[in-house]
mmCIF file of C-alpha atoms in Angstrom:
data_model
loop_
_atom_site.group_PDB
_atom_site.id
_atom_site.type_symbol
_atom_site.label_atom_id
_atom_site.label_comp_id
_atom_site.label_asym_id
_atom_site.label_seq_id
_atom_site.Cartn_x
_atom_site.Cartn_y
_atom_site.Cartn_z
ATOM 1 C CA MET A 1 16.015 -62.033 -14.023
ATOM 2 C CA THR A 2 14.748 -58.578 -13.051
ATOM 3 C CA ALA A 3 14.631 -55.586 -15.381
ATOM 4 C CA ILE A 4 17.587 -54.048 -13.544
ATOM 5 C CA GLU A 5 19.621 -57.234 -13.944
ATOM 6 C CA LEU A 6 18.714 -57.432 -17.634
ATOM 7 C CA ASN A 7 19.718 -53.811 -18.095
ATOM 8 C CA ALA A 8 23.085 -54.440 -16.427
ATOM 9 C CA GLN A 9 23.680 -57.547 -18.551
ATOM 10 C CA ILE A 10 22.864 -55.675 -21.754
ATOM 11 C CA TRP A 11 25.336 -52.903 -20.869
ATOM 12 C CA ARG A 12 28.034 -55.486 -20.036
ATOM 13 C CA ASP A 13 27.462 -57.237 -23.354
ATOM 14 C CA MET A 14 27.551 -53.945 -25.253
ATOM 15 C CA GLY A 15 30.845 -53.120 -23.566
ATOM 16 C CA ALA A 16 32.260 -56.424 -24.763
ATOM 17 C CA ILE A 17 31.540 -55.589 -28.414
ATOM 18 C CA ALA A 18 32.056 -51.805 -28.258
ATOM 19 C CA ASP A 19 35.411 -51.992 -30.066
ATOM 20 C CA SER A 20 33.925 -53.820 -33.056
ATOM 21 C CA GLU A 21 32.263 -51.433 -35.495
ATOM 22 C CA PRO A 22 30.560 -54.205 -37.533
ATOM 23 C CA LEU A 23 29.012 -55.718 -34.403
ATOM 24 C CA MET A 24 27.907 -52.305 -33.129
ATOM 25 C CA ARG A 25 26.297 -51.563 -36.514
ATOM 26 C CA GLN A 26 24.488 -54.908 -36.371
ATOM 27 C CA LEU A 27 23.319 -54.155 -32.828
ATOM 28 C CA ALA A 28 22.122 -50.673 -33.822
ATOM 29 C CA LYS A 29 20.149 -52.151 -36.731
ATOM 30 C CA TYR A 30 18.513 -54.730 -34.470
ATOM 31 C CA LEU A 31 17.713 -52.148 -31.795
ATOM 32 C CA LYS A 32 15.935 -49.996 -34.396
ATOM 33 C CA LYS A 33 13.740 -52.998 -35.244
ATOM 34 C CA LEU A 34 12.914 -53.556 -31.578
ATOM 35 C CA VAL A 35 12.089 -49.900 -31.010
ATOM 36 C CA ALA A 36 9.788 -49.929 -34.044
ATOM 37 C CA LYS A 37 7.851 -52.847 -32.522
ATOM 38 C CA LYS A 38 7.115 -50.831 -29.410
ATOM 39 C CA SER A 39 4.462 -48.444 -30.621
ATOM 40 C CA ASP A 40 3.018 -45.440 -28.873
ATOM 41 C CA PRO A 41 -0.662 -46.157 -28.079
ATOM 42 C CA THR A 42 -1.442 -42.440 -28.173
ATOM 43 C CA LEU A 43 -0.447 -42.116 -31.818
ATOM 44 C CA MET A 44 -3.254 -42.269 -34.351
ATOM 45 C CA THR A 45 -3.759 -41.644 -38.011
ATOM 46 C CA LYS A 46 -5.408 -38.503 -39.298
ATOM 47 C CA ASP A 47 -8.533 -40.538 -40.134
ATOM 48 C CA GLU A 48 -8.660 -42.025 -36.615
ATOM 49 C CA PHE A 49 -8.307 -38.548 -35.108
ATOM 50 C CA PHE A 50 -11.172 -37.115 -37.157
ATOM 51 C CA ALA A 51 -13.309 -40.194 -36.424
ATOM 52 C CA LYS A 52 -12.849 -39.537 -32.698
ATOM 53 C CA LEU A 53 -13.867 -35.912 -33.208
ATOM 54 C CA ASP A 54 -16.960 -36.997 -35.151
ATOM 55 C CA GLU A 55 -17.887 -39.436 -32.379
ATOM 56 C CA ALA A 56 -17.429 -36.760 -29.713
ATOM 57 C CA GLU A 57 -19.603 -34.312 -31.653
ATOM 58 C CA ARG A 58 -22.297 -36.987 -32.022
ATOM 59 C CA GLU A 59 -22.215 -37.735 -28.291
ATOM 60 C CA ILE A 60 -22.490 -34.040 -27.462
ATOM 61 C CA ALA A 61 -25.483 -33.710 -29.795
ATOM 62 C CA GLU A 62 -27.081 -36.672 -27.978
ATOM 63 C CA GLY A 63 -26.523 -34.979 -24.620
ATOM 64 C CA LYS A 64 -23.859 -37.443 -23.505
ATOM 65 C CA GLY A 65 -21.168 -34.793 -23.073
ATOM 66 C CA ILE A 66 -19.809 -33.840 -19.650
ATOM 67 C CA LYS A 67 -19.476 -30.151 -18.826
ATOM 68 C CA MET A 68 -17.384 -28.413 -16.244
ATOM 69 C CA LEU A 69 -19.418 -26.860 -13.481
ATOM 70 C CA PRO A 70 -19.274 -23.094 -12.949
ATOM 71 C CA ASN A 71 -16.146 -22.147 -10.967
ATOM 72 C CA GLU A 72 -14.894 -25.767 -11.099
ATOM 73 C CA SER A 73 -11.139 -26.150 -11.432
ATOM 74 C CA LEU A 74 -9.725 -28.410 -14.106
ATOM 75 C CA ASP A 75 -8.287 -30.691 -11.409
ATOM 76 C CA ASP A 76 -11.696 -31.035 -9.751
ATOM 77 C CA PHE A 77 -13.358 -31.655 -13.113
ATOM 78 C CA LEU A 78 -10.900 -34.410 -14.003
ATOM 79 C CA LYS A 79 -11.375 -36.040 -10.591
ATOM 80 C CA ARG A 80 -15.144 -35.924 -11.005
ATOM 81 C CA ILE A 81 -15.195 -37.566 -14.420
ATOM 82 C CA GLY A 82 -12.741 -40.218 -13.276
#
């Protein structure tokens, strides 16, 4: 079953229980659990954030940093560093 077919089936099933408040509450509770399982990979703790900053500062001190060239646009810089 494709994602589109699954989506359509889910909406059909929700329509079938839409008039039942207890079932809709149960569905909402379960959906919250599912959403919580899907985490954002860009989120990090404060400690992780500062650890990344410390690592970046160390790499710069070691000469591993990458600098933009004079008159280089941000787009060109991002293309160059891959």
